[in-house]
Short mmCIF file of C-alpha atoms in Angstrom, two decimals:
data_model
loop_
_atom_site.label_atom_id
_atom_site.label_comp_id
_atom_site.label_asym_id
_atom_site.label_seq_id
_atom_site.Cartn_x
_atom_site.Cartn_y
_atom_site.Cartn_z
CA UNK A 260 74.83 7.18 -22.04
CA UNK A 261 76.10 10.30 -20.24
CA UNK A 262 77.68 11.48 -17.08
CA UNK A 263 76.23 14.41 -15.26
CA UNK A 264 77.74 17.62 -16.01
CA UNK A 265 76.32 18.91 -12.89
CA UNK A 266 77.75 18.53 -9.19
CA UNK A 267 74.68 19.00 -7.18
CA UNK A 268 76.86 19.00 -4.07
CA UNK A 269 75.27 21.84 -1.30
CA UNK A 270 79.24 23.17 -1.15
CA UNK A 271 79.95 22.15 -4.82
CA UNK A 272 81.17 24.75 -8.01
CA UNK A 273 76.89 25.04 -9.24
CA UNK A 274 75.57 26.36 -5.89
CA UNK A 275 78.63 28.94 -6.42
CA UNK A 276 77.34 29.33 -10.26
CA UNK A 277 74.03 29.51 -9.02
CA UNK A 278 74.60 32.38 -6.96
CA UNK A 279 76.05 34.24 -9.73
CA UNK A 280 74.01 34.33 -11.91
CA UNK A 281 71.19 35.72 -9.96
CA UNK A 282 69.15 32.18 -8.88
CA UNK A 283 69.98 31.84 -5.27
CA UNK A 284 67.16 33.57 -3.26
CA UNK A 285 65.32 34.98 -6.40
CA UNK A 286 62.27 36.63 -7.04
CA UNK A 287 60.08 33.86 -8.65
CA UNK A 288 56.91 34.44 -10.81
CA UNK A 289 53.71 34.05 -8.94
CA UNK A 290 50.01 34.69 -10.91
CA UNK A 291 48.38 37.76 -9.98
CA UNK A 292 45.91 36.90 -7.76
CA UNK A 293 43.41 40.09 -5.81
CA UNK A 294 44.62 40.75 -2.39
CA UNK A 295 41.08 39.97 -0.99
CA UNK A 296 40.96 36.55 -2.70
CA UNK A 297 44.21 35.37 -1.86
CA UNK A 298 43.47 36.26 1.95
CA UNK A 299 40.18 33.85 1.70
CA UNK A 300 42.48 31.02 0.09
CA UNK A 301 45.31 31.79 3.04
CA UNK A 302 42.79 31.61 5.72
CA UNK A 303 43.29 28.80 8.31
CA UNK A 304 40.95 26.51 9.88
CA UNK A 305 40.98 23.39 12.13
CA UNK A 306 38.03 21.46 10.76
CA UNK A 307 39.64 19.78 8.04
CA UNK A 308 42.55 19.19 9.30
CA UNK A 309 41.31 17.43 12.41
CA UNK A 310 38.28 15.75 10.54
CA UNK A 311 41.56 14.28 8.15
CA UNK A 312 43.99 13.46 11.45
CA UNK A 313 40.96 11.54 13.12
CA UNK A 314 40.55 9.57 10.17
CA UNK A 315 44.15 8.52 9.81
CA UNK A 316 44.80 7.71 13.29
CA UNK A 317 41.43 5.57 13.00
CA UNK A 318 42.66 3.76 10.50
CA UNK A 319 46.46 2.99 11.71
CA UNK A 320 44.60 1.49 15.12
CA UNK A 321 42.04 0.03 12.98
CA UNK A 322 45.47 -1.74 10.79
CA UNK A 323 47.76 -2.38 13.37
CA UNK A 324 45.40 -3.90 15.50
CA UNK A 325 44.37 -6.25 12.72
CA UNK A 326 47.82 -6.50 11.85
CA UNK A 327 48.81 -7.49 16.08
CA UNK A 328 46.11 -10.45 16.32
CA UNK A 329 46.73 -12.21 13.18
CA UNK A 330 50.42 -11.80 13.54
CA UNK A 331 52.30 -13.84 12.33
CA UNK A 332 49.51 -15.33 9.50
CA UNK A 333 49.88 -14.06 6.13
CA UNK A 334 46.32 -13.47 6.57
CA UNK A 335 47.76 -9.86 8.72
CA UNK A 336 49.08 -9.14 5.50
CA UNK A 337 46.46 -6.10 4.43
CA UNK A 338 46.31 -4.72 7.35
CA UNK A 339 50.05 -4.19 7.51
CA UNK A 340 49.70 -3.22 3.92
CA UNK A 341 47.52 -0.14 5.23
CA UNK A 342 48.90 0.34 7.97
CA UNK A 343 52.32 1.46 6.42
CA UNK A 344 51.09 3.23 3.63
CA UNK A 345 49.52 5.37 6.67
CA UNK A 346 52.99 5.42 8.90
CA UNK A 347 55.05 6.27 5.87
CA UNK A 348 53.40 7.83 3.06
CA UNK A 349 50.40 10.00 4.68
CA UNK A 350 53.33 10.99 7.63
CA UNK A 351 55.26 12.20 5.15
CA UNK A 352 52.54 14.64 3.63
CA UNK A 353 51.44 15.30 7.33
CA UNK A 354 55.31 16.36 8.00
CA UNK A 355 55.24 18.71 5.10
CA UNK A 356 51.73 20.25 5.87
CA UNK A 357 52.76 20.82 9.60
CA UNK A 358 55.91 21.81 8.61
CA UNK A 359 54.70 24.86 6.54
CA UNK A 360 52.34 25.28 9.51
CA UNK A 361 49.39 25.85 7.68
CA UNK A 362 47.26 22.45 8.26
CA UNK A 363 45.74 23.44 11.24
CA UNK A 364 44.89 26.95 12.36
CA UNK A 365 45.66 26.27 16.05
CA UNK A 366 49.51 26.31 16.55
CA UNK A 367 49.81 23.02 19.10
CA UNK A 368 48.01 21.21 16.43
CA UNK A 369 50.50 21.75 13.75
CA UNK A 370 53.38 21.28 16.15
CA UNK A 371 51.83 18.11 17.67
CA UNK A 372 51.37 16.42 14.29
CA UNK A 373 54.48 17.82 12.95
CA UNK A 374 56.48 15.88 15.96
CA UNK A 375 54.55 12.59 15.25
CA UNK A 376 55.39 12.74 11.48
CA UNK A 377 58.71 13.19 12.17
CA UNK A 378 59.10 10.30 14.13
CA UNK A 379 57.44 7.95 11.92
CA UNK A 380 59.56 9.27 8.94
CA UNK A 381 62.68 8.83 11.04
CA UNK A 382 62.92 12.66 9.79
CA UNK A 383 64.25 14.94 12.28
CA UNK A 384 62.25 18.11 13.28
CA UNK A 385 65.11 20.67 12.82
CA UNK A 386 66.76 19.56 10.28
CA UNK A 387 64.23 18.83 7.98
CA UNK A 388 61.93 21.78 8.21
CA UNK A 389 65.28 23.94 7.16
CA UNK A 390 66.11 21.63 4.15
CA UNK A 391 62.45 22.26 3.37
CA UNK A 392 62.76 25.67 3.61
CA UNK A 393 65.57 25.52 1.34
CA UNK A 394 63.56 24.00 -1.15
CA UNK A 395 61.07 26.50 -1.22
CA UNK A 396 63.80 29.26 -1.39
CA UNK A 397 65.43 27.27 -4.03
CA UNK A 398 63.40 24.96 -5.88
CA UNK A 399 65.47 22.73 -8.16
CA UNK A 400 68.27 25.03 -8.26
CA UNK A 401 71.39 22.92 -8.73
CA UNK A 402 73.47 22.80 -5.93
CA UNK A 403 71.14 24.77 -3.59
CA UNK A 404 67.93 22.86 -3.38
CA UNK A 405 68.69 19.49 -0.62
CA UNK A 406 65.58 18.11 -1.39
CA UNK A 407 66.31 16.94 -5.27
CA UNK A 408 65.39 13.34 -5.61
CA UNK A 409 66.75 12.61 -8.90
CA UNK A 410 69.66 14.76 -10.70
CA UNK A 411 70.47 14.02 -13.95
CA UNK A 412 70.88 11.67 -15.23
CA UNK A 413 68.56 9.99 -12.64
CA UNK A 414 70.01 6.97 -10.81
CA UNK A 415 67.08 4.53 -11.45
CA UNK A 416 68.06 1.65 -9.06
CA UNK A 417 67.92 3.96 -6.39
CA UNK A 418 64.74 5.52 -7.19
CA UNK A 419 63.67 1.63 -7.73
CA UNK A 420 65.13 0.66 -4.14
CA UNK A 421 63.47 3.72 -2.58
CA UNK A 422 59.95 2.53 -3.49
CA UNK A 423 60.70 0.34 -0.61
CA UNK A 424 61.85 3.36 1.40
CA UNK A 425 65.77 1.84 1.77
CA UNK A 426 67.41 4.94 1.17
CA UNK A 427 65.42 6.90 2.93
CA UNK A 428 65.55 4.78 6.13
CA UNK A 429 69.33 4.74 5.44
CA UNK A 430 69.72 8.75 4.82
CA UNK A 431 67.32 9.63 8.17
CA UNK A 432 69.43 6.46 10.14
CA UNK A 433 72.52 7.87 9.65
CA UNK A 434 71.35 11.79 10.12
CA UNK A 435 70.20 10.27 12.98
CA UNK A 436 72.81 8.43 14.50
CA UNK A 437 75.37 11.31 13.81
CA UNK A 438 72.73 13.95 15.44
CA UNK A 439 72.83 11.84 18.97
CA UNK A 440 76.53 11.70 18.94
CA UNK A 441 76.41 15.50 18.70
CA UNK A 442 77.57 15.93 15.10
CA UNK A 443 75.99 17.84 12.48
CA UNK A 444 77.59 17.39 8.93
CA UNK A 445 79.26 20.60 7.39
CA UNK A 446 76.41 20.21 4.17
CA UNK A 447 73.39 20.31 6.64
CA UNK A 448 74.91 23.09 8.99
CA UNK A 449 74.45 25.67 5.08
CA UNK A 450 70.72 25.58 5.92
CA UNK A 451 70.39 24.78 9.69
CA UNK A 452 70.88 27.91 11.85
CA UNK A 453 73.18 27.75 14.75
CA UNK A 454 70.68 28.47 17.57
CA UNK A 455 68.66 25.31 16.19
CA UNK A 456 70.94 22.44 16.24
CA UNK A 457 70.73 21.93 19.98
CA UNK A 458 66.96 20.88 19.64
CA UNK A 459 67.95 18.48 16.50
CA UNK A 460 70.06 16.92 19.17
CA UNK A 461 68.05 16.78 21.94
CA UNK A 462 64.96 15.09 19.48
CA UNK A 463 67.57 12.74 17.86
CA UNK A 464 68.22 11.51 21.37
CA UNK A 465 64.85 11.44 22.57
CA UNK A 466 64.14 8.80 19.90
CA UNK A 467 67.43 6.88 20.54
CA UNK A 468 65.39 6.31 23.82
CA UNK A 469 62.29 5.26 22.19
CA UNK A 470 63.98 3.06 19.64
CA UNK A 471 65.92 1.02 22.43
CA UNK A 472 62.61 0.62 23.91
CA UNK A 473 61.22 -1.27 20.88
CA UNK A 474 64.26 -3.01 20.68
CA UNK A 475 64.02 -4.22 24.13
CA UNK A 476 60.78 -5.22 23.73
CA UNK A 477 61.23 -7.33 20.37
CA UNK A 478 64.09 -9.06 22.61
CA UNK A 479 61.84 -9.75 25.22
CA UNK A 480 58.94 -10.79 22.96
CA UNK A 481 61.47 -12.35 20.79
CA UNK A 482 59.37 -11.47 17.83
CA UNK A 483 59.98 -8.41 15.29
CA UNK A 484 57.04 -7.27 15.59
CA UNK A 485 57.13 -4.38 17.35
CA UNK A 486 59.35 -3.35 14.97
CA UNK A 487 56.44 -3.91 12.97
CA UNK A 488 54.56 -1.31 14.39
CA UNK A 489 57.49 1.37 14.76
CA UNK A 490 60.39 1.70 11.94
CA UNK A 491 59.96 -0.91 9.90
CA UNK A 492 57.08 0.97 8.26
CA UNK A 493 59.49 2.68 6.45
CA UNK A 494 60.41 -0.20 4.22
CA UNK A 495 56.54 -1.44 3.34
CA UNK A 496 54.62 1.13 3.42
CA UNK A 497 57.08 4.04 1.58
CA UNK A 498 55.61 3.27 -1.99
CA UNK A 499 52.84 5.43 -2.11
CA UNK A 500 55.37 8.61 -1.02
CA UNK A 501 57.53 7.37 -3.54
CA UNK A 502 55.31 7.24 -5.97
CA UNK A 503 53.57 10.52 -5.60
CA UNK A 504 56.62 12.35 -4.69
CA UNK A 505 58.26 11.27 -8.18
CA UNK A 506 55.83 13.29 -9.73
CA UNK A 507 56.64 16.81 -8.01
CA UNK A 508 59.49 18.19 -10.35
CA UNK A 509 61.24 15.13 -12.12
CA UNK A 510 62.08 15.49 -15.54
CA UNK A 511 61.24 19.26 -15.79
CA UNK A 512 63.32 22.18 -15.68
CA UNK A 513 66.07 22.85 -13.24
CA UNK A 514 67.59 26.58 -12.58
CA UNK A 515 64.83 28.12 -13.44
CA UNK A 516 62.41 31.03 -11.37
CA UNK A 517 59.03 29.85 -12.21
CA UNK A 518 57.56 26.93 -10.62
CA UNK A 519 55.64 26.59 -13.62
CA UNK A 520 58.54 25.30 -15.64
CA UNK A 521 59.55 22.63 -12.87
CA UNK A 522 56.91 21.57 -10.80
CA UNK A 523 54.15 19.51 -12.08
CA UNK A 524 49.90 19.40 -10.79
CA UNK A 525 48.23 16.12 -11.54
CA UNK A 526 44.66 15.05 -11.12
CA UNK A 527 44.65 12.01 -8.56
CA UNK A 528 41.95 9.53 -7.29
CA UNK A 529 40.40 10.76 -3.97
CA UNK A 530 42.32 8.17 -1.68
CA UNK A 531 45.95 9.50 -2.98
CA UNK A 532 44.63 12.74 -2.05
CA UNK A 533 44.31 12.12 1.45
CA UNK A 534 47.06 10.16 1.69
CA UNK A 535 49.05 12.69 -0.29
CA UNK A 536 46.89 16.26 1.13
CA UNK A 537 46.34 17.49 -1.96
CA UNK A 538 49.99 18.15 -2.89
CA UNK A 539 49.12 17.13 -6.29
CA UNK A 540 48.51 20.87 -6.54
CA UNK A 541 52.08 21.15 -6.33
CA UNK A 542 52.62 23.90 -8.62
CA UNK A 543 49.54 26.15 -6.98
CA UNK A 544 51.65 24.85 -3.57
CA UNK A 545 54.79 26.26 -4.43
CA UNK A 546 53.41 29.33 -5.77
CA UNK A 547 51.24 29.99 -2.73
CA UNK A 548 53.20 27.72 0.03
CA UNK A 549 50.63 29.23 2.75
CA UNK A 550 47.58 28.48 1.05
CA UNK A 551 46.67 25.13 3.16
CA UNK A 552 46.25 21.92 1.46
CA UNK A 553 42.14 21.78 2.07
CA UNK A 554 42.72 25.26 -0.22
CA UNK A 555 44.59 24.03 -3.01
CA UNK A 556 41.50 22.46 -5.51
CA UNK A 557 40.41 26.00 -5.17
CA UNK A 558 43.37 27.91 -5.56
CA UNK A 559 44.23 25.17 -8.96
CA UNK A 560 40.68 26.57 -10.06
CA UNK A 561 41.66 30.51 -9.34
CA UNK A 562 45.27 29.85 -11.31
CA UNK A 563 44.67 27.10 -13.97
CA UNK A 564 44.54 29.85 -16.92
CA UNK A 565 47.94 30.66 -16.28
CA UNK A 566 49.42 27.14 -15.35
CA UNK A 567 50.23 24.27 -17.82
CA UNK A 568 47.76 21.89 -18.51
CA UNK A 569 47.69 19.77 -15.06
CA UNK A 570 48.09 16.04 -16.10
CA UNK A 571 45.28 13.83 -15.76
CA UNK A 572 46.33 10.73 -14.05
CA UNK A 573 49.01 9.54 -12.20
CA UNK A 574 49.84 7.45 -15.37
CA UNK A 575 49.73 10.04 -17.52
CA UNK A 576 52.51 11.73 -15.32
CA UNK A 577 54.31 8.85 -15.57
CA UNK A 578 54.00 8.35 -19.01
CA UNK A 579 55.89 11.82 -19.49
CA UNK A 580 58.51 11.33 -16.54
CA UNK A 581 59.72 7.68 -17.60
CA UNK A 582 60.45 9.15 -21.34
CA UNK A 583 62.23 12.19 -20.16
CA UNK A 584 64.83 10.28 -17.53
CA UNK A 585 66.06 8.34 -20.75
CA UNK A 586 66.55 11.11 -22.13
CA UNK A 587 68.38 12.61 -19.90
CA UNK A 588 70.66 10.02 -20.04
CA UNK A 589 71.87 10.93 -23.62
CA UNK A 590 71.86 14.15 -22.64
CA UNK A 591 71.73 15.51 -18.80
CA UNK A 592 70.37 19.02 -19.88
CA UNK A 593 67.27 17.68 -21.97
CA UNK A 594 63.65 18.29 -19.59
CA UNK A 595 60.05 18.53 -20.60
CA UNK A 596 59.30 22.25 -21.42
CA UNK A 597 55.37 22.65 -20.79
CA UNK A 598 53.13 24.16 -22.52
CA UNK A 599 51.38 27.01 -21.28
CA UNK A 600 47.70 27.63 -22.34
CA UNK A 601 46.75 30.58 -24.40
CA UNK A 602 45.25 32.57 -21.13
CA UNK A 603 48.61 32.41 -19.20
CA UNK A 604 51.27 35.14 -19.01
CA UNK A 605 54.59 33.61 -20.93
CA UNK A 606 57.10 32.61 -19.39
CA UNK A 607 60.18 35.15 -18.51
CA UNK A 608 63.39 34.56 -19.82
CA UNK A 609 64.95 37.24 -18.13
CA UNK A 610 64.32 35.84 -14.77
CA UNK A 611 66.25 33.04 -15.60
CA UNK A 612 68.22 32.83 -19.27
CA UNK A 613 65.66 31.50 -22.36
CA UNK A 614 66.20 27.76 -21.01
CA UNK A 615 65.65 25.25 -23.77
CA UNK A 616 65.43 21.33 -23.78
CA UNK A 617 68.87 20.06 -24.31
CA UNK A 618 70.65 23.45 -24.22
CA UNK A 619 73.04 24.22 -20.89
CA UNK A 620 71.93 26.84 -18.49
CA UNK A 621 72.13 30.01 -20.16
CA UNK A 622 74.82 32.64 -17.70
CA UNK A 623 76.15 28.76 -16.42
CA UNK A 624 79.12 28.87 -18.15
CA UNK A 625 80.47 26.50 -15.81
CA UNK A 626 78.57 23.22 -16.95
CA UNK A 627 80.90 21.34 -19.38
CA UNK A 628 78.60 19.80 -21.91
CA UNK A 629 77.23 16.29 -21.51
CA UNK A 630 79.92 13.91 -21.71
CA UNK A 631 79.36 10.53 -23.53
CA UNK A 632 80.57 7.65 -21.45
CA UNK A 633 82.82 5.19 -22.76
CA UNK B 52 62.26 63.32 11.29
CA UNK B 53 59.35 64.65 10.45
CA UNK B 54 55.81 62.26 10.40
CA UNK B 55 55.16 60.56 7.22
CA UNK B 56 51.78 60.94 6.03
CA UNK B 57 51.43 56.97 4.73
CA UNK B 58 47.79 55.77 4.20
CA UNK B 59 44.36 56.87 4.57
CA UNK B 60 43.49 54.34 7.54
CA UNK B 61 40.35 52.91 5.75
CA UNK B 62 42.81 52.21 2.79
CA UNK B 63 43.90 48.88 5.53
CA UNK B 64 41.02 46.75 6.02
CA UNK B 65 40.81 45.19 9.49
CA UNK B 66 43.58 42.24 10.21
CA UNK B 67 45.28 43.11 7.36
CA UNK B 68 48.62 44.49 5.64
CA UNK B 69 49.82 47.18 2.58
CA UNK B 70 52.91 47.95 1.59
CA UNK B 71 53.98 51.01 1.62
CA UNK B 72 57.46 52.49 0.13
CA UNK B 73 59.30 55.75 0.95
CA UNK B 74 62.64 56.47 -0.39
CA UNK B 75 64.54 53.63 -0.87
CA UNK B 76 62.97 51.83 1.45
CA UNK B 77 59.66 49.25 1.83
CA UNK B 78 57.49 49.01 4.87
CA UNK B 79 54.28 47.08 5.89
CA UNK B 80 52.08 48.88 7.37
CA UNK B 81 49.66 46.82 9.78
CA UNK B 82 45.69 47.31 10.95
CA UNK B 83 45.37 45.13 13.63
CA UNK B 84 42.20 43.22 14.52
CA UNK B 85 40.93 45.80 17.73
CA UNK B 86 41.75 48.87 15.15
CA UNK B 87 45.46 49.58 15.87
CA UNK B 88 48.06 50.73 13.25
CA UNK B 89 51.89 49.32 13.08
CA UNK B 90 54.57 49.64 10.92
CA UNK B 91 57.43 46.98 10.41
CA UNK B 92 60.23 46.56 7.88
CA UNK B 93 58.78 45.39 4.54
CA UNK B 94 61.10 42.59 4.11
CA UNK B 95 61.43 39.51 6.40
CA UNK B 96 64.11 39.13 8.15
CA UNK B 97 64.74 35.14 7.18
CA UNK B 98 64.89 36.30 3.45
CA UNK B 99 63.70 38.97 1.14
CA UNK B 100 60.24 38.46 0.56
CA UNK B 101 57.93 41.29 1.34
CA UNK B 102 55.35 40.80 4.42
CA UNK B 103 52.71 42.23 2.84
CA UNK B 104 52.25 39.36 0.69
CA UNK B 105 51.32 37.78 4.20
CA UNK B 106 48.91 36.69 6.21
CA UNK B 107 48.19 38.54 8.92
CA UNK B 108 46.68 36.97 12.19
CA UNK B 109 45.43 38.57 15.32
CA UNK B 110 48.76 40.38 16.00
CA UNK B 111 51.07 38.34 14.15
CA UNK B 112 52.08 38.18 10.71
CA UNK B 113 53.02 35.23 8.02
CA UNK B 114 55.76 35.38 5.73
CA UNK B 115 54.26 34.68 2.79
CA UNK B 116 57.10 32.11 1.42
CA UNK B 117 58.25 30.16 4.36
CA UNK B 118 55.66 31.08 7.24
CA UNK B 119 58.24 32.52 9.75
CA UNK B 120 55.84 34.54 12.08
CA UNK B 121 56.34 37.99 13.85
CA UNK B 122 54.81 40.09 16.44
CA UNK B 123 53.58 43.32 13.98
CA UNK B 124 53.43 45.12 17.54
CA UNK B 125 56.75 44.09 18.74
CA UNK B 126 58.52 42.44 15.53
CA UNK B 127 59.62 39.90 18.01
CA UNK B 128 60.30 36.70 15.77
CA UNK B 129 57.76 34.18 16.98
CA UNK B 130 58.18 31.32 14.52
CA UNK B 131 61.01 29.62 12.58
CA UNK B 132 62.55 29.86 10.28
CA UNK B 133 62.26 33.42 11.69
CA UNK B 134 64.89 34.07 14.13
CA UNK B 135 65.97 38.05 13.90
CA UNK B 136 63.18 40.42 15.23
CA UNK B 137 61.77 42.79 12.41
CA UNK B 138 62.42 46.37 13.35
CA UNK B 139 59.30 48.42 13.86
CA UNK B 140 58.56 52.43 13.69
CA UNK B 141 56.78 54.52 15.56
CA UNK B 142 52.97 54.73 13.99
CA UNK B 143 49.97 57.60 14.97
CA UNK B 144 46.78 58.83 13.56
CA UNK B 145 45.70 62.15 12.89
CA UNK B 146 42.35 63.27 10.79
CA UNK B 147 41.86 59.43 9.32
CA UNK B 148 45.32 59.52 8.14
CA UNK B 149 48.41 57.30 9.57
CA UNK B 150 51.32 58.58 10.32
CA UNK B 151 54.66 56.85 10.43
CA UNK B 152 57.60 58.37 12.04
CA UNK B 153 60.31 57.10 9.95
CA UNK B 154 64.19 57.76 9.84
#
C-alpha cells in the first residue's frame, strides 16, 4: 500500500514542476492527417445533432411521464431508471459536445443545449467550460488538468460512491452555493478569466431561483417528487457517466504529450453511444477536439494505424483499468503503457522524458518515490 | 514596410486558411467565402496553437484546440475561451498574387 507522491493540487509544487519542465501548454502529437480531409471531418452540420436531441427529449417526456402517473408504485421504477440515465449521463455528454461547440452547426443550438445540460448536471456554464478547456490544454498533467477523476493511487470508495453521482452532486452543490453568494474559490479563479465570473454568478443564481421553485412545490405537494424530476437525477441516473467516463484516461499515463499514451478508444454497444456521443473515440477526440462527435467513427477509421489497438468492449476496458489501480497502489507511478501497432509513428520521448511503467517522471525531480504506508 | 509577396491566391482554396511564416513570425492567411483575402496573427490569442489548423467558417475562424472563434476580417474575438482580439494586417492583390503589408 502506498501514499501518493503526487499533490495534484491546481496551486500545489507539480503544476509548478509541470511548468518546468516544458508540459504546461505543450505542443502535443497529433497524426498527420491531409488538410482537405481533416476539413471534411471538421465540417459541421445540424442534422445529427437535432435528429439525436429530438430523440432524447422524446424519451425523458416519454420516462418522466411514465415515471409521474405511476408515482409512487414501484411499478414507475423503469421509467425513472431511463429517465435519469437521460438527465444525468446523456446531459453530461450533451454538456461536453456543446461545450466544444461543435454538435450543432448553428450557434443557438449549441448554446441552447449547452445551458440545459448544465442545469441538469448542476454544472455551471462558466466554470465548467474553462476547467474543460483546461483539460484539453492539459490533459492529465499533474497539477494542471481539474478534470482528473482518479490520481494515484485511486480512491476507490469514492469512485464507488460516485456511480451514484454523490460526489458529483456534492462538488457542483457547493460550487454552486459559493457562486450565488458571490465567491469564486482561489483554485477555480487559475482557469476562469476575470471578465467571466460575473455570468457564473448571475447563472448560479438563476438556478437558486429555479431550485426554490421545486422546493416549494414538493412542500406544497408534500411529495419528493418533483425533486424527482429535477436534481435528484443526479443520484440514479449518474451510473452510466460514471461508468463510461472511467474509461477516458484511468490507469494510463500521466505527464505525458501524446494523447495516445493516456487516453483510451473503446468499441461500445450502439445505445452507450448515444448516450455517451461517441466519446468512446476519446483518443481521435482529444487529438481532433473539433471534429464533432457524428465524425469521430470516421476520423477512428482515418487514424487507427497510428493509435493503439482500441479495446473491444467496455469489459475489456475494465478488465485492464481494475488491474492497473491495484497497482498503483504498490506503486503510484506504475500505468498501462500501450502498444502501438506496427503502422503508427513511435512515440516521442523528447516531448515528454522516455516515461516507463513504475519509473517517476523523467525532468520531475520533485516526486519523492512511492512511499510504503505503515 | 514594403508589401510581402505571400501566396499565389489559388494556393487558398475558398473558405479556407494557410499558414504562412516571415521572419520570426507566423501568420494565417485567410480566403474568405465571397473571394476576399485576410491576414491575422498565426497564433490564437487564448493559447499558442496555430489558426491554420482551424476551421474556417463564413468569416470566422476556429481554433483548432479549444474552438475560441474570431472575426478573420476584424480579429474581433467572437467566442470563448477567446477573449483578446487577434491583430490583423493589411492584405491586397496584385497579378494573382497576395500581398501582405507586414511590419
Amino acid at each position: 500500500m502506498s501514499r501518493s507522491n503526487r499533490d495534484y493540487a491546481l496551486l500545489g509544487r507539480d503544476a509548478k514542476l509541470a511548468e518546468e519542465i516544458g508540459l504546461v501548454s505543450a505542443q502535443w502529437y497529433h497524426t498527420e492527417i491531409p488538410r482537405s480531409e481533416m476539413k471534411a471531418l471538421m465540417k459541421r452540420s445540424d442534422g445529427p445533432a437535432i435528429r439525436d436531441t429530438i430523440i432524447l427529449f422524446g424519451v425523458m417526456l416519454a420516462a418522466v411521464s411514465g415515471g409521474i402517473a405511476l408515482w409512487p408504485s414501484w411499478w414507475s421504477l423503469p421509467f425513472w431508471a431511463v429517465y435519469g440515465v437521460m438527465y444525468a449521463s446523456a446531459m453530461d455528454s450533451r454538456w461536453h459536445e456543446c461545450g466544444h461547440g461543435s454538435a450543432f452547426k448553428t450557434r443557438w443550438m449549441n448554446d441552447a443545449l449547452y445551458q440545459v445540460a448544465c442545469f441538469c448536471m448542476l454544472r455551471n456554464p462558466v466554470t465548467w467550460r474553462w476547467s474543460h478547456t483546461r483539460h484539453h490544454t492539459d490533459t492529465i498533467v499533474v497539477g494542471h488538468d481539474p478534470e482528473i477523476i482518479a490520481m494515484r493511487p485511486a480512491d476507490v470508495a469514492r469512485l464507488l460512491i460516485n456511480v451514484f453521482g454523490v460526489y458529483e452532486l456534492i462538488g457542483n452543490g457547493r460550487t454552486t452555493l459559493q457562486l450565488i453568494a458571490g465567491y469564486m474559490p482561489e483554485t477555480v479563479k487559475t482557469f476562469v478569466p476575470e471578465s467571466e465570473r460575473s455570468k457564473a454568478f448571475l447563472i448560479a443564481r438563476i438556478w437558486a431561483v429555479i431550485y426554490l421553485s421545486v422546493a416549494a412545490l414538493a412542500i406544497w405537494m408534500g411529495s419528493i417528487l418533483p425533486f424527482m424530476v429535477i436534481g435528484l437525477p443526479i443520484f440514479y441516473g449518474s451510473w452510466h457517466m460514471v461508468m463510461t467516463g472511467v474509461m477516458q484516461h484511468l490507469g494510463l499515463a500521466e505527464n505525458v504529450l501524446d494523447h495516445r499514451l493516456n487516453s483510451r478508444t473503446v468499441y461500445i454497444n450502439p445505445v452507450s453511444r448515444f448516450i455517451y456521443w461517441n466519446m468512446n473515440y476519446h483518443v481521435e477526440h482529444h487529438m481532433f477536439p473539433m471534429v464533432p462527435y457524428h465524425a469521430l467513427p470516421k476520423l477512428h477509421e482515418v487514424v487507427k494505424h497510428d493509435m493503439p489497438p482500441a479495446h473491444g468492449s467496455i469489459f475489456s476496458a475494465y478488465a485492464e483499468i481494475i488491474p492497473a489501480l491495484r497497482k498503483q497502489f504498490q506503486n503510484p507511478d506504475w500505468f498501462v503503457k500501450r502498444s502501438l501497432p506496427g503502422t503508427a509513428k513511435p512515440y516521442r520521448p523528447e516531448f515528454h522524458g522516455d516515461l516507463e511503467p513504475g519509473q517517476p517522471t523523467p525532468g520531475i525531480g520533485g516526486y519523492p518515490l512511492a512511499t510504503a504506508a505503515e | 514596410m514594403p508589401w510581402i509577396n505571400a501566396c499565389a491566391t489559388d494556393d487558398i482554396d475558398e473558405e479556407d486558411v494557410i499558414r504562412f511564416d516571415h521572419g520570426d513570425t507566423s501568420y494565417a492567411l485567410y480566403h474568405s467565402p465571397d473571394g476576399d483575402f485576410f491576414c491575422t496573427a498565426g497564433f490564437c490569442t487564448h493559447e499558442k496553437v496555430h489558426l491554420a489548423d482551424g476551421l474556417v467558417m463564413d468569416y470566422l475562424i476556429e481554433c483548432p484546440k479549444h474552438n475560441g472563434q474570431f472575426d478573420y476580417r476584424t480579429g474581433e474575438a467572437r467566442r470563448a475561451p477567446v477573449c483578446v482580439n487577434l491583430r490583423t494586417f493589411p492584405v491586397k492583390v496584385e497579378a494573382g498574387r497576395v500581398m501582405v503589408d507586414l511590419p
